[in-house]
Coordinates of C-alpha atoms in Angstrom, one line a residue:
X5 CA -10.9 -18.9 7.7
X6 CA -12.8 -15.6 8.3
X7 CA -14.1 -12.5 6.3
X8 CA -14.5 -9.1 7.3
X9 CA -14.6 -5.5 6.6
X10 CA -14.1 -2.0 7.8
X11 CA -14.7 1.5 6.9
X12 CA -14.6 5.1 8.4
X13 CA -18.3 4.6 9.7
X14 CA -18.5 1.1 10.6
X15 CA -17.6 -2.7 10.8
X16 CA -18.9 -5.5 9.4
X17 CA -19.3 -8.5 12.0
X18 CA -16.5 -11.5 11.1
X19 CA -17.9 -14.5 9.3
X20 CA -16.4 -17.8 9.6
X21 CA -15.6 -20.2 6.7
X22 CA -15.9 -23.9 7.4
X23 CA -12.8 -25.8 7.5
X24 CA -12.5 -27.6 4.2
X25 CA -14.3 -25.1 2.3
X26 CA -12.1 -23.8 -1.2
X27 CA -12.6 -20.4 -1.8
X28 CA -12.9 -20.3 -5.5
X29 CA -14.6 -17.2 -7.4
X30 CA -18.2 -18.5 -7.1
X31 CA -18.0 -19.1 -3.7
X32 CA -16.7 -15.7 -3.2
X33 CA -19.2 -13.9 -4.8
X34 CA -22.4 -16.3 -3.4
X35 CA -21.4 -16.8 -0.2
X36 CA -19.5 -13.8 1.1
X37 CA -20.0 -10.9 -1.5
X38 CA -23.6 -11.3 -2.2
X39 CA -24.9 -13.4 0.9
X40 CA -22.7 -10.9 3.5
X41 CA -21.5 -7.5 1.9
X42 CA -24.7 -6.5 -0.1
X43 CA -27.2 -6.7 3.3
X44 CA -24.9 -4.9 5.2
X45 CA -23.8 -2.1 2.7
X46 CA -27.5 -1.7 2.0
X47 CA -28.5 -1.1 5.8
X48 CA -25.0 0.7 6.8
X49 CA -25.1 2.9 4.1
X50 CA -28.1 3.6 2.3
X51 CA -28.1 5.4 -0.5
X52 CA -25.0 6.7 -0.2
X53 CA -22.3 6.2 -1.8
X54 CA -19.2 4.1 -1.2
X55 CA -16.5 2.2 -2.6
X56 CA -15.8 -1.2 -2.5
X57 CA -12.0 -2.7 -2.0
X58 CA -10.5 -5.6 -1.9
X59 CA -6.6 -7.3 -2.7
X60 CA -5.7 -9.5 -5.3
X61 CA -6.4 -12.9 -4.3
X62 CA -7.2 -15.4 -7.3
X63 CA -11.0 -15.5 -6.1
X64 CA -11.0 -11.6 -5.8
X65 CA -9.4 -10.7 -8.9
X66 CA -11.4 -13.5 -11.1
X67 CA -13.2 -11.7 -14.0
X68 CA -16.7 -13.1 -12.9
X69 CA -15.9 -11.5 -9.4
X70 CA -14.7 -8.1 -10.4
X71 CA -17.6 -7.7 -13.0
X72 CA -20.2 -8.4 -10.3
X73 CA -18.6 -5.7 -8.4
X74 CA -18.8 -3.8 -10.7
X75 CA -22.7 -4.5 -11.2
X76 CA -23.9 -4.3 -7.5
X77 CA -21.7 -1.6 -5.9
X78 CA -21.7 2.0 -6.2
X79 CA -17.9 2.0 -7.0
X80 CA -15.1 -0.1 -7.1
X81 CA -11.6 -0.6 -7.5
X82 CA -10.5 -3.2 -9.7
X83 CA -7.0 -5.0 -10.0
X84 CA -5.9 -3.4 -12.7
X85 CA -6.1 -0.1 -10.8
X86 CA -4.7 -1.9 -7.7
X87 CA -0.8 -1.8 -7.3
X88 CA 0.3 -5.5 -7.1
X89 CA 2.1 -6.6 -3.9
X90 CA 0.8 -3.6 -2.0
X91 CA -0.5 -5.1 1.5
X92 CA 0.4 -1.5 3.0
X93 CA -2.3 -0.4 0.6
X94 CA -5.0 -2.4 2.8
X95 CA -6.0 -1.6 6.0
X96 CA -7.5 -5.2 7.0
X97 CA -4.0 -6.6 6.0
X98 CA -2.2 -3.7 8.0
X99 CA -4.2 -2.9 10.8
X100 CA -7.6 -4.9 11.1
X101 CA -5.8 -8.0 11.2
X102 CA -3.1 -7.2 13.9
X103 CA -5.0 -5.3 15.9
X104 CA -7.3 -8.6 16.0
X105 CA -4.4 -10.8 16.3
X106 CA -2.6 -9.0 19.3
X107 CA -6.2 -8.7 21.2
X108 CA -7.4 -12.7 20.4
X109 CA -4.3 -14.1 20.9
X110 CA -2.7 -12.7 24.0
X111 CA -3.3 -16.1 25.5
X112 CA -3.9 -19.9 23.8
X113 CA -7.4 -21.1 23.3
X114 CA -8.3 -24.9 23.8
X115 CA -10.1 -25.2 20.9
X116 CA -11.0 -23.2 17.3
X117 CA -14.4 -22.4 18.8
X118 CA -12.8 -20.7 21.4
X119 CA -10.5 -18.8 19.3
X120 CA -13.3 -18.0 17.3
X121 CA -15.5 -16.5 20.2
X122 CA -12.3 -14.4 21.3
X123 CA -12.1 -12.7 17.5
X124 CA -15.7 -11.7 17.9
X125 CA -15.1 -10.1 21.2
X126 CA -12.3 -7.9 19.9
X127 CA -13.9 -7.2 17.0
X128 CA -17.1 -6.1 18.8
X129 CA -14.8 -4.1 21.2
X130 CA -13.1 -2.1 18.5
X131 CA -14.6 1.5 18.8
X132 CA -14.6 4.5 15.7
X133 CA -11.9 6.1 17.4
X134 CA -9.9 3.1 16.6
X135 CA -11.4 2.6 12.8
X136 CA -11.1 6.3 11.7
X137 CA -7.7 6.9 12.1
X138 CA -6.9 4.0 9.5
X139 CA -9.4 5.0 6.9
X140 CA -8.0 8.9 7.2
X141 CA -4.3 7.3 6.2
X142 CA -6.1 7.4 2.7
X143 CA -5.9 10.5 1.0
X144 CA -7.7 11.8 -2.0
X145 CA -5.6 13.4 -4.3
X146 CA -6.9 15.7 -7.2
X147 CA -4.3 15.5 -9.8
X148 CA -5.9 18.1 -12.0
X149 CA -5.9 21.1 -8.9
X150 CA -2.7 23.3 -9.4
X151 CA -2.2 23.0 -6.0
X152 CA -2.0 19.0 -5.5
X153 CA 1.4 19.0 -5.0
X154 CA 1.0 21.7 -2.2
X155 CA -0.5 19.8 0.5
X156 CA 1.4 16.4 -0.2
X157 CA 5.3 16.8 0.0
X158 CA 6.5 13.7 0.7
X159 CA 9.1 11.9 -1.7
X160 CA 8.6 8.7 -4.2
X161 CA 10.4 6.8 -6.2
X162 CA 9.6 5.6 -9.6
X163 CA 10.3 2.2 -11.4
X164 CA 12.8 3.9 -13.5
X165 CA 14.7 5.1 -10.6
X166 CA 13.5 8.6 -10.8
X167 CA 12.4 10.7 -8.0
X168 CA 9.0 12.6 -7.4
X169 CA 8.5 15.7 -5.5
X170 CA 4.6 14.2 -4.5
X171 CA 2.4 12.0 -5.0
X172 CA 0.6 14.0 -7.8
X173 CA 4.0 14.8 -9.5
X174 CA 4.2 10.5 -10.2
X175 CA 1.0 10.6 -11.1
X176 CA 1.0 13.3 -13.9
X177 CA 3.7 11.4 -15.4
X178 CA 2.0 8.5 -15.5
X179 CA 4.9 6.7 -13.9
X180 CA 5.2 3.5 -12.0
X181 CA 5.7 3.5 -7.8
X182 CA 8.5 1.8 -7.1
X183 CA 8.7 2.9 -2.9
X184 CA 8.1 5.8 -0.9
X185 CA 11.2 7.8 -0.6
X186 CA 13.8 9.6 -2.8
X187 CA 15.4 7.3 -5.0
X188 CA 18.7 6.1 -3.0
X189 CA 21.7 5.2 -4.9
X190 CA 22.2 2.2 -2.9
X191 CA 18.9 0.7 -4.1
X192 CA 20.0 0.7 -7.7
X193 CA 20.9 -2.8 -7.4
X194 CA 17.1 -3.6 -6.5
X195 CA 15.3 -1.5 -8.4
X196 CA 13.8 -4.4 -10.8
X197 CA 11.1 -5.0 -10.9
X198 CA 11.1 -8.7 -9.6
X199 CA 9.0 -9.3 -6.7
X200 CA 11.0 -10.5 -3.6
X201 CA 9.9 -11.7 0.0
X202 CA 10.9 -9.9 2.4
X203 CA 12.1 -11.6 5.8
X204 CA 9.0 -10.3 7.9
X205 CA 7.1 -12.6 5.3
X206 CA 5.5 -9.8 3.1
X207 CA 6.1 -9.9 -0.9
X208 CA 7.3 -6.7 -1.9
X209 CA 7.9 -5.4 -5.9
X210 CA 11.5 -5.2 -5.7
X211 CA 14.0 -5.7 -3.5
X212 CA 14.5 -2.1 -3.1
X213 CA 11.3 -1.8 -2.0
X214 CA 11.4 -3.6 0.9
X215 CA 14.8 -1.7 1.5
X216 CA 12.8 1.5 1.5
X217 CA 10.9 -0.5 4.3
X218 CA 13.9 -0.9 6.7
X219 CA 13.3 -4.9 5.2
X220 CA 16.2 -6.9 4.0
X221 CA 15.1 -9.8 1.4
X222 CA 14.5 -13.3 2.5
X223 CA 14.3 -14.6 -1.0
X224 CA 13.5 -13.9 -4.8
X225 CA 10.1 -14.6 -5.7
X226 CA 6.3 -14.1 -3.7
X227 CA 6.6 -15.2 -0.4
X228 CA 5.9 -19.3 -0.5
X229 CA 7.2 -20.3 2.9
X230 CA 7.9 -19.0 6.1
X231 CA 10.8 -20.4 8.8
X232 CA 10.7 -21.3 12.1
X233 CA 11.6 -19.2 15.2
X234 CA 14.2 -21.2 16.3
X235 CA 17.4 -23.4 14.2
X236 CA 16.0 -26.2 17.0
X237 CA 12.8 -26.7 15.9
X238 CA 13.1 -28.9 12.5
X239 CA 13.4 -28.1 9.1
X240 CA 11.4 -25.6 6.7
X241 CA 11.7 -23.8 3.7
X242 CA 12.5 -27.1 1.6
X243 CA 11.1 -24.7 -1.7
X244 CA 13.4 -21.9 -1.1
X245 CA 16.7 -21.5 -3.2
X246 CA 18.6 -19.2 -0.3
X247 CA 20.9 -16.7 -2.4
X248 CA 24.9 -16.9 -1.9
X249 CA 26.2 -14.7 0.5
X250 CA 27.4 -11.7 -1.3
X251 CA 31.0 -11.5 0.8
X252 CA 33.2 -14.1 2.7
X253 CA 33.0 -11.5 6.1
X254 CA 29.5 -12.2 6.2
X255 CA 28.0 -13.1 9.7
X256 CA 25.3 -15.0 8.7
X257 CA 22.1 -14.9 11.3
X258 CA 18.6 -16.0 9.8
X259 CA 16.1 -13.6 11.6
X260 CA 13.0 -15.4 13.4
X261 CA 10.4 -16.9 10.5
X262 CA 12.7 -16.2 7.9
X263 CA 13.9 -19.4 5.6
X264 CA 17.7 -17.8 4.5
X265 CA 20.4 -15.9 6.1
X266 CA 21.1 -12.0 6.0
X267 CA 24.5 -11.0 5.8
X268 CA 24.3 -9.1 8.7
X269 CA 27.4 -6.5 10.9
X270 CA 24.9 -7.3 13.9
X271 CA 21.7 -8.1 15.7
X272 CA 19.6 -7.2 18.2
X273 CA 15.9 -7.8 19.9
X274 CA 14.2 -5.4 21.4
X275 CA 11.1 -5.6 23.8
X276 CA 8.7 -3.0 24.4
X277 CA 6.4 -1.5 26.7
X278 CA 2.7 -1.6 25.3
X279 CA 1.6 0.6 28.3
X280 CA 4.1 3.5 27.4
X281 CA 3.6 3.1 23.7
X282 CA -0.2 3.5 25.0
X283 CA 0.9 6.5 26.8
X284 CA 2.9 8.1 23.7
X285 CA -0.2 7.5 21.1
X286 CA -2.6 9.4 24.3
X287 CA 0.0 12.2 24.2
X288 CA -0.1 12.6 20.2
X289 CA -4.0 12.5 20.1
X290 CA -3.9 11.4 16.7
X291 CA -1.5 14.1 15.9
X292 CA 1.5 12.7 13.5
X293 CA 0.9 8.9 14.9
X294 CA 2.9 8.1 11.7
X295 CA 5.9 8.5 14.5
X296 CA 4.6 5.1 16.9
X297 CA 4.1 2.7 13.7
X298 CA 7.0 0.4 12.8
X299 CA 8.5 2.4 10.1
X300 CA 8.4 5.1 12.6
X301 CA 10.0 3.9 15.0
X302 CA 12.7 1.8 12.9
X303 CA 13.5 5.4 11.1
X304 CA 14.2 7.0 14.8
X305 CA 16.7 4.3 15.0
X306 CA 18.3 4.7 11.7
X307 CA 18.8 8.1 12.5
X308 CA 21.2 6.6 15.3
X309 CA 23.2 5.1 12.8
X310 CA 26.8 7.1 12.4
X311 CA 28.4 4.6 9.7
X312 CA 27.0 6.0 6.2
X313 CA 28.0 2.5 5.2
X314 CA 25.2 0.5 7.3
X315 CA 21.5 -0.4 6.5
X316 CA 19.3 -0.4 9.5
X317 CA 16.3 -3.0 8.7
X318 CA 14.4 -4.5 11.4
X319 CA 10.7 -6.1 11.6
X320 CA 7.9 -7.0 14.3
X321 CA 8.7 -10.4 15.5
X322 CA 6.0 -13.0 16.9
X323 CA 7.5 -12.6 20.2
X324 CA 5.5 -9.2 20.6
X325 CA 9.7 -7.6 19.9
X326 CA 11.4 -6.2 17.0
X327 CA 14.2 -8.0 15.7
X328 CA 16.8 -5.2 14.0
X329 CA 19.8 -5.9 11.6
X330 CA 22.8 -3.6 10.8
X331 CA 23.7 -4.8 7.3
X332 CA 26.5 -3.9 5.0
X333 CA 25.5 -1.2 2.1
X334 CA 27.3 -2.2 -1.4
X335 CA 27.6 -5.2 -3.5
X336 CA 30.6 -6.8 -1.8
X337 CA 31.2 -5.5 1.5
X338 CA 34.7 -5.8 3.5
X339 CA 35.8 -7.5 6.7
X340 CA 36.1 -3.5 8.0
X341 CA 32.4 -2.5 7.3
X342 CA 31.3 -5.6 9.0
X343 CA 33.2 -4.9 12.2
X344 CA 31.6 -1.0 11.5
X345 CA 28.3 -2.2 11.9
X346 CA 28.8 -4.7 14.5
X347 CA 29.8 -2.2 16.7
X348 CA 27.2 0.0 15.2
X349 CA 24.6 -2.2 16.6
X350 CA 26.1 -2.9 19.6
X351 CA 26.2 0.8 20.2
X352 CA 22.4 1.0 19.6
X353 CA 21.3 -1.8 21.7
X354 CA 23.2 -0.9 24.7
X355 CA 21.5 2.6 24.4
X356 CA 18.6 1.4 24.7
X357 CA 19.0 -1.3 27.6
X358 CA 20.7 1.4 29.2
X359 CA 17.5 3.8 28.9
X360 CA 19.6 6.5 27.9
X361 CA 18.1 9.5 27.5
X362 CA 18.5 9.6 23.7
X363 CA 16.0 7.0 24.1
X364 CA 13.8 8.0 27.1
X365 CA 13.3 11.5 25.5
X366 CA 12.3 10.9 22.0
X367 CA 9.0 9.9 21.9
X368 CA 8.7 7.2 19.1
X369 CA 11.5 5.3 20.8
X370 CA 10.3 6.2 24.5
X371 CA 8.3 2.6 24.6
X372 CA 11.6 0.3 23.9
X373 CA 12.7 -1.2 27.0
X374 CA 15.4 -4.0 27.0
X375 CA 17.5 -5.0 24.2
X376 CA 19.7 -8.3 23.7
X377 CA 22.2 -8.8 21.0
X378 CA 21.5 -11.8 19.3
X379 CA 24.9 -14.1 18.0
X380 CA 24.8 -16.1 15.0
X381 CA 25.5 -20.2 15.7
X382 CA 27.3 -22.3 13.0
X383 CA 24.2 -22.7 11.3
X384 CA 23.4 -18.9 10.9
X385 CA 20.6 -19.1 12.8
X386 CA 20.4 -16.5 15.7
X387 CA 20.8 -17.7 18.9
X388 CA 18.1 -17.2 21.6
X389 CA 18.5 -17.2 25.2
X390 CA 16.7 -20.9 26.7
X391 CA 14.5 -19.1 29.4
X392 CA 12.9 -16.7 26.6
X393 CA 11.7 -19.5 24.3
X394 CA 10.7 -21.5 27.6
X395 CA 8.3 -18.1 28.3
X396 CA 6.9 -17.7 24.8
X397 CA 6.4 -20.8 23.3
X398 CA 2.4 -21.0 24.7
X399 CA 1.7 -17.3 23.3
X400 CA 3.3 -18.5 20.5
X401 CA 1.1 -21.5 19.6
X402 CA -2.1 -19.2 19.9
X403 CA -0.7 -16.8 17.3
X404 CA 0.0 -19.5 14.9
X405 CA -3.4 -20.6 15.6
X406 CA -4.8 -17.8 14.5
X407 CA -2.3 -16.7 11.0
X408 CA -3.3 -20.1 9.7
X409 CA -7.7 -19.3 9.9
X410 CA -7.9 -15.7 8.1
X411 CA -8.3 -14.8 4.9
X412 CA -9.7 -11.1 3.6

């Protein structure tokens, strides 16, 4: 397992936790808050001040941990302030960690000391022109300024199903976030607040949630288990109570690492070109880059979508693709809808293996290259052309290798 940190400034170096090694709340705040982050606070920054963030692990959140924070660092943000089930909220879990991941990984290593090695080379590589621009996605919001709302427009919705204006406009109300967006009618059905996970393995407050993430739900409850990338490779999930699929026209395809089946129109992969999606984030210079994340590029696609009665949801896939699902809006959708967004996704995969120039000319999709439609087989698991597992499976053991060792 390793440790590390990040801010505008700076990076703390990764430590390594020996294999075996529980991390309960007094190990956590000898070994790695006190032993690691109090040194290199105190020589990074000085006097100044900072504040001090973490998520909501057991050893984290314990009350012994959170009141040494509280002690020993200048400020600190506690789990009550925290929203659960937010790993959007943390930049190792949404950036650090991938960016890491995709660098250490791109090939297998022989043995953990290897792998290890490789983590401290990317991490030594990464530069402040890649740390700032994921410390500036936090913004500082001055609830009590009569212009708050002026300078933050986009939409949220609340736990009660309500839509704010802003961010400040949920937060004078002292209301709950639910997601980012306005409140959609076709979420109502997921707006409790029941934490689900999704089927790109992140735990998400409600299932409408992870709608408002382009995310269909794997299962009800925190994310336990994780599937396997392919129906031929044995048996997982043995925890997971799959739910009953909510019409009899259901194609049922279970997306790579997911443990149930999505009632899904159609399905598609899509690879992409790193060197153009290079090329696309040099042209922005760090102007609206929101446009070349996932949710960026996933909403590009949506717009695509002509059938009002068809969910685009789609995730990043260990195969360095993004696996996307048309799926039926409504409670209990028809054999119609179903053949609407079959054809639906058909019609946006053969766009983009064509390169047509509704691809090739917007710039968040410009970096998607080829795109297969995936079919389900009698066990609802997606099939997978032979020659692209046969390619992948190496890459793929050196990413599990590294998932399984990290911990924040």
């Amino acid at each position: 397992m390793v440790w590390g940190g990040i801010c505008a400034s700076g990076k703390k170096t990764l430590d390594f936790v020996d294999q075996g090694v529980k991390i309960n709340q007094e190990v956590y705040r000898r070994d790695i808050l006190d032993a690691v982050v109090i040194p290199w606070a105190q020589q990074h920054f000085g006097d100044a001040d900072w504040t001090f963030q973490q998520d909501s692990t057991p050893a984290h959140k314990a009350k012994m941990s959170e009141d040494w924070c509280k002690t020993h660092f200048p400020d600190f943000i506690s789990s009550v302030e925290w929203p659960p089930y937010s790993p959007d909220l943390n930049p190792t879990h949404y950036s650090l960690w991938s960016i890491l991941e995709a660098k250490a990984c791109a090939k297998p290593h022989k043995s953990l000391e290897a792998m290890k090695q490789s983590l401290l080379l990317e991490r030594d590589r990464l530069s402040p022109e890649d740390l700032r621009p994921i410390a500036n996605n936090f913004k500082l919001l001055n609830v009590s300024s009569s212009s708050c709302g002026s300078h933050n427009t986009e939409q949220l919705c609340d736990t009660q199903s309500k839509s704010h204006q802003n961010p400040c406009s949920l937060l004078r109300t002292n209301s709950q976030l639910n997601y980012w967006g306005a409140c959609r009618p076709d979420h109502e059905g997921g707006n409790q607040l029941m934490p689900v996970c999704g089927i790109n393995g992140v735990t998400y407050r409600s299932g409408s949630a992870a709608l408002a993430d382009f995310v269909m739900v794997d299962y009800v409850g925190r994310c336990r288990e994780v599937g396997l990338l392919a129906s031929d490779m044995g048996s997982r999930c043995k925890t997971v109570k799959c739910p009953t699929p909510v019409s009899k026209y259901c194609r049922l395809i279970v997306p790579p690492g997911a443990c149930c089946p999505v009632c899904g129109g159609g399905a598609f992969r899509i690879i992409y070109s790193r060197k153009q999606l290079d090329r696309a984030f040099y042209a922005l210079r760090d102007v609206h880059n929101s446009l070349l994340t996932l949710h960026g590029i996933l909403k590009e696609l949506d717009h695509l979508v002509q059938v009002s009665q068809c969910q685009l949801t789609g995730f990043l896939t260990m195969e360095v693709g993004i696996f996307v699902a048309l799926v039926p809006r409504g409670p209990r959708p028809s054999g119609l809808q179903m053949k609407a967004c079959e054809a639906e996704a058909e019609k946006i995969s053969t766009l983009i293996s064509s390169q047509s120039p509704r691809i090739t000319t917007n710039l968040a999709l410009s970096s998607l290259t080829v795109s297969h439609m995936l079919e389900p087989s009698p066990n609802g698991a997606a099939a997978v052309l032979t020659h692209g597992l046969m390619s992948i499976g190496i890459l793929l053991l050196g990413q599990l290798l590294c998932r399984v060792i990290r911990i924040n």
